[in-house]
Amino acid sequence: MPHDAYPDSLIRDILKSVKRIALVGASSNEARPSWIVTKYLLDRGYDVIPVNPGLAGQTLLGKTVYGSLRDIPGAIDMVEIFRNSEAAGPITDEALTLDPLPKVIWMQLSVRNDEAAARAEAKGVTVIMNRCPKIEYGRLSGEIGWQGINSRILSSKKPVLAGKGFQKLTIHRPGT
């Protein structure tokens, strides 16, 4: 699969289908992007499992932190790699030893490892590189709407309202 651009339909299908995400490189520092993405995905209903050997056994945003992917009990739908491109290779290799295999390996913004992607795709795992699931979710749901950002999505659908009449933006809408 080419990795320079991804169809919105692929990203949307991934974000709709995965439920359990192992986030490798999770941080306890609230200023770090990995902490922000972990919180965002948890707030959107995903079961995010933080992975960081330095924090193993601790709790992060109410979730137990694991030292490695192998330590996580149960199946993982997606491995989100919040490490550099060089580290993405060994992390991908570890993910490919899991049984069952994850459906998706997602490498964060500026993270690209074509060799690791080829190994994963050879085993039937979908790979997304140089993208952020938080940004993609926000873009596809319409959450990102401040000036200068064009989500390329227009809709005449009535917005889904959360409690107390507030609009709830989500990619989980009927017909999308």
mmCIF file of C-alpha atoms in Angstrom:
data_model
loop_
_atom_site.group_PDB
_atom_site.id
_atom_site.type_symbol
_atom_site.label_atom_id
_atom_site.label_comp_id
_atom_site.label_asym_id
_atom_site.label_seq_id
_atom_site.Cartn_x
_atom_site.Cartn_y
_atom_site.Cartn_z
ATOM 1 C CA MET A 1 0.000 0.000 0.000
ATOM 2 C CA PRO A 2 1.320 3.476 -0.780
ATOM 3 C CA HIS A 3 1.952 5.488 2.365
ATOM 4 C CA ASP A 4 2.103 9.053 1.087
ATOM 5 C CA ALA A 5 -1.657 9.575 1.261
ATOM 6 C CA TYR A 6 -4.535 7.625 2.740
ATOM 7 C CA PRO A 7 -8.172 7.753 1.657
ATOM 8 C CA ASP A 8 -10.478 9.265 4.258
ATOM 9 C CA SER A 9 -12.598 6.118 4.007
ATOM 10 C CA LEU A 10 -9.671 3.969 5.203
ATOM 11 C CA ILE A 11 -8.896 6.237 8.168
ATOM 12 C CA ARG A 12 -12.583 6.482 9.080
ATOM 13 C CA ASP A 13 -13.030 2.687 8.873
ATOM 14 C CA ILE A 14 -10.018 2.156 11.126
ATOM 15 C CA LEU A 15 -11.178 4.681 13.710
ATOM 16 C CA LYS A 16 -14.682 3.187 13.676
ATOM 17 C CA SER A 17 -13.580 -0.446 13.928
ATOM 18 C CA VAL A 18 -10.782 -0.420 16.508
ATOM 19 C CA LYS A 19 -11.722 -0.415 20.169
ATOM 20 C CA ARG A 20 -8.568 -1.393 22.069
ATOM 21 C CA ILE A 21 -5.419 0.636 21.364
ATOM 22 C CA ALA A 22 -1.953 -0.001 22.818
ATOM 23 C CA LEU A 23 -0.194 3.374 22.873
ATOM 24 C CA VAL A 24 3.568 2.755 22.918
ATOM 25 C CA GLY A 25 5.491 5.740 24.272
ATOM 26 C CA ALA A 26 2.794 6.944 26.652
ATOM 27 C CA SER A 27 3.897 9.720 28.992
ATOM 28 C CA SER A 28 2.744 10.815 32.435
ATOM 29 C CA ASN A 29 3.690 14.416 31.549
ATOM 30 C CA GLU A 30 0.468 16.270 30.695
ATOM 31 C CA ALA A 31 2.363 18.574 28.322
ATOM 32 C CA ARG A 32 3.542 15.676 26.128
ATOM 33 C CA PRO A 33 1.610 14.932 22.931
ATOM 34 C CA SER A 34 1.358 11.238 23.858
ATOM 35 C CA TRP A 35 -0.474 12.131 27.101
ATOM 36 C CA ILE A 36 -2.811 14.466 25.212
ATOM 37 C CA VAL A 37 -3.599 11.825 22.570
ATOM 38 C CA THR A 38 -4.119 9.156 25.249
ATOM 39 C CA LYS A 39 -6.619 11.375 27.069
ATOM 40 C CA TYR A 40 -8.370 12.377 23.859
ATOM 41 C CA LEU A 41 -8.833 8.780 22.702
ATOM 42 C CA LEU A 42 -10.010 7.681 26.164
ATOM 43 C CA ASP A 43 -12.537 10.541 26.128
ATOM 44 C CA ARG A 44 -13.831 9.266 22.762
ATOM 45 C CA GLY A 45 -14.534 5.816 24.200
ATOM 46 C CA TYR A 46 -11.448 3.917 23.096
ATOM 47 C CA ASP A 47 -9.824 1.457 25.509
ATOM 48 C CA VAL A 48 -6.294 2.897 25.450
ATOM 49 C CA ILE A 49 -3.581 0.779 27.057
ATOM 50 C CA PRO A 50 -0.470 2.869 27.860
ATOM 51 C CA VAL A 51 2.887 1.183 27.192
ATOM 52 C CA ASN A 52 6.098 2.571 28.679
ATOM 53 C CA PRO A 53 8.737 0.397 30.403
ATOM 54 C CA GLY A 54 9.735 3.292 32.678
ATOM 55 C CA LEU A 55 6.176 3.635 33.998
ATOM 56 C CA ALA A 56 5.229 -0.072 34.034
ATOM 57 C CA GLY A 57 2.892 -0.947 36.892
ATOM 58 C CA GLN A 58 1.837 2.657 37.472
ATOM 59 C CA THR A 59 -1.533 4.146 36.563
ATOM 60 C CA LEU A 60 -1.963 6.731 33.809
ATOM 61 C CA LEU A 61 -5.362 8.365 33.353
ATOM 62 C CA GLY A 62 -6.913 5.484 35.270
ATOM 63 C CA LYS A 63 -5.279 2.801 33.117
ATOM 64 C CA THR A 64 -2.496 0.401 34.106
ATOM 65 C CA VAL A 65 0.759 1.088 32.250
ATOM 66 C CA TYR A 66 2.501 -1.957 30.755
ATOM 67 C CA GLY A 67 6.200 -2.360 30.033
ATOM 68 C CA SER A 68 5.759 -4.011 26.637
ATOM 69 C CA LEU A 69 3.095 -5.119 24.201
ATOM 70 C CA ARG A 70 3.613 -8.752 25.272
ATOM 71 C CA ASP A 71 2.648 -7.854 28.846
ATOM 72 C CA ILE A 72 -0.844 -6.676 27.867
ATOM 73 C CA PRO A 73 -3.529 -9.269 28.553
ATOM 74 C CA GLY A 74 -6.020 -9.885 25.752
ATOM 75 C CA ALA A 75 -6.220 -8.864 22.124
ATOM 76 C CA ILE A 76 -5.124 -5.454 20.843
ATOM 77 C CA ASP A 77 -6.888 -3.912 17.838
ATOM 78 C CA MET A 78 -4.329 -1.195 17.114
ATOM 79 C CA VAL A 79 -0.763 -0.400 18.129
ATOM 80 C CA GLU A 80 -0.147 3.366 18.174
ATOM 81 C CA ILE A 81 3.609 4.089 18.019
ATOM 82 C CA PHE A 82 4.599 7.327 19.748
ATOM 83 C CA ARG A 83 8.336 6.756 19.328
ATOM 84 C CA ASN A 84 10.834 7.723 16.635
ATOM 85 C CA SER A 85 11.099 6.063 13.208
ATOM 86 C CA GLU A 86 14.066 3.916 14.233
ATOM 87 C CA ALA A 87 12.229 2.542 17.288
ATOM 88 C CA ALA A 88 9.155 1.817 15.157
ATOM 89 C CA GLY A 89 10.914 -1.208 13.617
ATOM 90 C CA PRO A 90 11.433 -3.207 16.827
ATOM 91 C CA ILE A 91 8.014 -2.146 18.152
ATOM 92 C CA THR A 92 6.379 -3.367 14.938
ATOM 93 C CA ASP A 93 8.310 -6.634 15.204
ATOM 94 C CA GLU A 94 7.068 -7.095 18.775
ATOM 95 C CA ALA A 95 3.498 -6.381 17.638
ATOM 96 C CA LEU A 96 3.865 -9.058 14.964
ATOM 97 C CA THR A 97 4.583 -11.674 17.657
ATOM 98 C CA LEU A 98 1.203 -11.088 19.328
ATOM 99 C CA ASP A 99 -1.555 -13.658 19.004
ATOM 100 C CA PRO A 100 -3.917 -12.529 17.680
ATOM 101 C CA LEU A 101 -2.176 -9.936 15.543
ATOM 102 C CA PRO A 102 -3.352 -6.335 15.848
ATOM 103 C CA LYS A 103 -5.497 -5.149 12.941
ATOM 104 C CA VAL A 104 -3.586 -1.869 12.619
ATOM 105 C CA ILE A 105 -0.147 -0.452 13.346
ATOM 106 C CA TRP A 106 -0.327 3.350 13.413
ATOM 107 C CA MET A 107 2.855 5.437 13.467
ATOM 108 C CA GLN A 108 2.501 8.960 14.841
ATOM 109 C CA LEU A 109 3.276 12.209 12.991
ATOM 110 C CA SER A 110 6.860 12.273 11.653
ATOM 111 C CA VAL A 111 7.235 8.529 12.291
ATOM 112 C CA ARG A 112 7.814 6.477 9.159
ATOM 113 C CA ASN A 113 9.494 3.107 8.775
ATOM 114 C CA ASP A 114 8.797 1.558 5.372
ATOM 115 C CA GLU A 115 10.658 -1.668 6.146
ATOM 116 C CA ALA A 116 8.596 -2.252 9.294
ATOM 117 C CA ALA A 117 5.427 -1.392 7.376
ATOM 118 C CA ALA A 118 6.271 -3.965 4.698
ATOM 119 C CA ARG A 119 6.790 -6.673 7.353
ATOM 120 C CA ALA A 120 3.441 -5.863 8.954
ATOM 121 C CA GLU A 121 1.560 -5.687 5.665
ATOM 122 C CA ALA A 122 3.050 -9.042 4.635
ATOM 123 C CA LYS A 123 1.204 -10.490 7.649
ATOM 124 C CA GLY A 124 -2.061 -8.748 6.741
ATOM 125 C CA VAL A 125 -1.795 -5.859 9.210
ATOM 126 C CA THR A 126 -2.899 -2.415 7.992
ATOM 127 C CA VAL A 127 -0.244 0.274 8.499
ATOM 128 C CA ILE A 128 -0.731 4.030 8.774
ATOM 129 C CA MET A 129 2.363 6.245 9.023
ATOM 130 C CA ASN A 130 3.018 9.929 9.699
ATOM 131 C CA ARG A 131 -0.526 10.569 10.902
ATOM 132 C CA CYS A 132 -2.104 11.325 14.282
ATOM 133 C CA PRO A 133 -5.326 9.515 15.223
ATOM 134 C CA LYS A 134 -6.399 12.519 17.325
ATOM 135 C CA ILE A 135 -6.035 14.882 14.379
ATOM 136 C CA GLU A 136 -7.665 12.438 11.965
ATOM 137 C CA TYR A 137 -10.591 11.811 14.323
ATOM 138 C CA GLY A 138 -11.048 15.532 14.826
ATOM 139 C CA ARG A 139 -10.856 16.227 11.104
ATOM 140 C CA LEU A 140 -13.266 13.466 10.104
ATOM 141 C CA SER A 141 -15.757 14.192 12.890
ATOM 142 C CA GLY A 142 -15.800 17.936 12.243
ATOM 143 C CA GLU A 143 -14.294 18.757 15.655
ATOM 144 C CA ILE A 144 -11.426 20.576 13.992
ATOM 145 C CA GLY A 145 -13.129 23.639 12.709
ATOM 146 C CA TRP A 146 -11.123 26.645 13.786
ATOM 147 C CA GLN A 147 -10.033 29.177 11.196
ATOM 148 C CA GLY A 148 -7.430 27.910 8.787
ATOM 149 C CA ILE A 149 -8.347 24.242 9.069
ATOM 150 C CA ASN A 150 -10.454 22.790 6.280
ATOM 151 C CA SER A 151 -11.757 19.332 7.104
ATOM 152 C CA ARG A 152 -13.056 18.891 3.533
ATOM 153 C CA ILE A 153 -16.288 17.566 5.023
ATOM 154 C CA LEU A 154 -19.577 19.340 4.499
ATOM 155 C CA SER A 155 -22.737 17.961 6.016
ATOM 156 C CA SER A 156 -26.369 18.949 6.149
ATOM 157 C CA LYS A 157 -27.031 16.297 8.790
ATOM 158 C CA LYS A 158 -28.515 17.469 12.038
ATOM 159 C CA PRO A 159 -25.763 17.334 14.679
ATOM 160 C CA VAL A 160 -25.910 14.646 17.342
ATOM 161 C CA LEU A 161 -26.621 16.307 20.664
ATOM 162 C CA ALA A 162 -24.998 15.109 23.845
ATOM 163 C CA GLY A 163 -26.620 15.692 27.213
ATOM 164 C CA LYS A 164 -27.989 19.166 27.953
ATOM 165 C CA GLY A 165 -28.291 20.044 24.262
ATOM 166 C CA PHE A 166 -24.589 20.312 23.444
ATOM 167 C CA GLN A 167 -23.407 19.150 20.063
ATOM 168 C CA LYS A 168 -21.411 15.930 20.129
ATOM 169 C CA LEU A 169 -19.066 15.479 17.186
ATOM 170 C CA THR A 170 -18.188 11.895 16.355
ATOM 171 C CA ILE A 171 -17.226 9.725 13.415
ATOM 172 C CA HIS A 172 -19.763 7.154 14.610
ATOM 173 C CA ARG A 173 -22.771 8.551 12.763
ATOM 174 C CA PRO A 174 -25.261 6.471 10.796
ATOM 175 C CA GLY A 175 -24.532 6.628 7.086
ATOM 176 C CA THR A 176 -20.873 7.695 7.317
#
